[in-house]
């Protein structure tokens, strides 16, 4: 491979990797923002006596990612929902509350 082509290829790869790094930073910031909004929604639902999550809404999110990205989108949606769902305590619900919901 000629030196000029090798240098250009190396420069192209470096530029593309830099863009990927920027995209990854944006994605992680958006996931953190999504998680905050998700926790707020969960707290509002719980305060109103509702469930912490809504299966139909989660299914809509999964379908959106699956339609866009195929089976990898399905896996990504599940990971995103799990990440944004958070812990019971973060959502303002105790383990005892959950146990009560299961018995009800």
C-alpha angles and dihedrals in degrees: 000000000000115000094242092055092046091050092047091049091049091048091048091050092048091051092048092048090050090054091048089052090052091049091049090052090050092047093051091049091050092048090052090050091047090051091053092051091046092053090049091052091049092051092050091050093047092047088055092051094255131128122280092238137025116221094203091055092048090050089053090053092048092049091050093054093042092052091050101039108015121223091344087057090054091054091045092050092052091050092047093049092048091048094048096042090066127179126323091247092051088055091048096252123121126217088247090057090053092048088052091051091052091052094046 
